[in-house]
């Protein structure tokens, strides 16, 4: 048998006060004298009394819990976002339930169902795809509060995100301004994947009159350091290899940097490298990496504020709001002007 549940009545029996008086005292009501409230709190602590959150949620229709869905818990940027969100929600009196889809659509749908069965008040979501969002739109259309942490202005769902297309454009434009014209990209080529960074890469090249070349694109088939290493290997084995490489995240960039070290190439003299997310490791890499900054604190604050606003809405949800944050390029030693 499990441990017996301590009820308000048990605290009342121990102190000799009514259940109503005990309830008011434990909720901090000013109607209860200070000495009485102290006796009741002491008795509750001695009995190891814990408030019944299920019963409270039945009355308030809120569980004070939020579901956070990540795609990959090993991604350093997402790990930092998760911590920031947990802290921001705790400040507002909410607990956070975490789950990871591992970039699997069926698992993502299972997580949504699980969170709903646990009656979380809303969800913050990194979807596995920025395009395949029909199942998330269904939640929104059913008046369920959700906020995406990636942004598609046409998704029909609230979202707060870095403008990834703009960030990639800015990174590649920087490389062009540094004198590079053969610029490779390490990013997913999955047609159902996320195209924003690749779109920004192509836009910057096209604007500069540089024709994008399929040979200068390497799909890493993942997001880790080792995936970046082997994608860089593919690019640098070309007869006419790139003089600069833009990567979709900093882990891939660190893998690319490791390849140059193993193969005796100098960064940025022989090849320049730019990452995305500006994680801590980027700044402290063997050659500090130029990277597009992912504004974790700002994204967290805006996304949490919007979700709490949606949760507090009494009627139909308002029209979706999409916030795109224009990111800064942090320039470090991995890029400089070609002579």
PDB file of C-alpha atoms in Angstrom, residues 10 44 61 74 76 78 82 84-85 97 108-109 111 121 137 139-140 169 197 204 269 279 286 303 331:
ATOM      1  CA  UNK A  10      -6.310  15.626   9.459  1.00  0.00           C
ATOM      2  CA  UNK A  44       0.588  20.836   8.449  1.00  0.00           C
ATOM      3  CA  UNK A  61      -9.884  24.756 -14.305  1.00  0.00           C
ATOM      4  CA  UNK A  74      21.136  17.092 -27.013  1.00  0.00           C
ATOM      5  CA  UNK A  76      22.808  22.894 -26.745  1.00  0.00           C
ATOM      6  CA  UNK A  78      17.402  23.901 -27.101  1.00  0.00           C
ATOM      7  CA  UNK A  82      14.337  24.702 -21.928  1.00  0.00           C
ATOM      8  CA  UNK A  84      15.143  29.568 -19.561  1.00  0.00           C
ATOM      9  CA  UNK A  85      11.492  28.619 -20.124  1.00  0.00           C
ATOM     10  CA  UNK A  97       6.573  19.124 -18.199  1.00  0.00           C
ATOM     11  CA  UNK A 108       5.309  14.370 -31.524  1.00  0.00           C
ATOM     12  CA  UNK A 109       1.607  13.535 -31.859  1.00  0.00           C
ATOM     13  CA  UNK A 111       3.393  13.766 -26.773  1.00  0.00           C
ATOM     14  CA  UNK A 121      -2.863  24.510 -19.498  1.00  0.00           C
ATOM     15  CA  UNK A 137      -3.333  23.917 -36.153  1.00  0.00           C
ATOM     16  CA  UNK A 139      -5.112  22.197 -31.382  1.00  0.00           C
ATOM     17  CA  UNK A 140      -5.310  25.927 -31.996  1.00  0.00           C
ATOM     18  CA  UNK A 169      21.130  35.946 -45.073  1.00  0.00           C
ATOM     19  CA  UNK A 197      18.256  29.117 -43.349  1.00  0.00           C
ATOM     20  CA  UNK A 204      22.268  36.455 -50.156  1.00  0.00           C
ATOM     21  CA  UNK A 269      42.966  31.830 -43.981  1.00  0.00           C
ATOM     22  CA  UNK A 279      26.133  28.777 -28.078  1.00  0.00           C
ATOM     23  CA  UNK A 286      39.874  26.550 -30.806  1.00  0.00           C
ATOM     24  CA  UNK A 303       6.726  33.196 -25.869  1.00  0.00           C
ATOM     25  CA  UNK A 331      31.728  38.262 -35.670  1.00  0.00           C
TER      26      UNK A 331
END
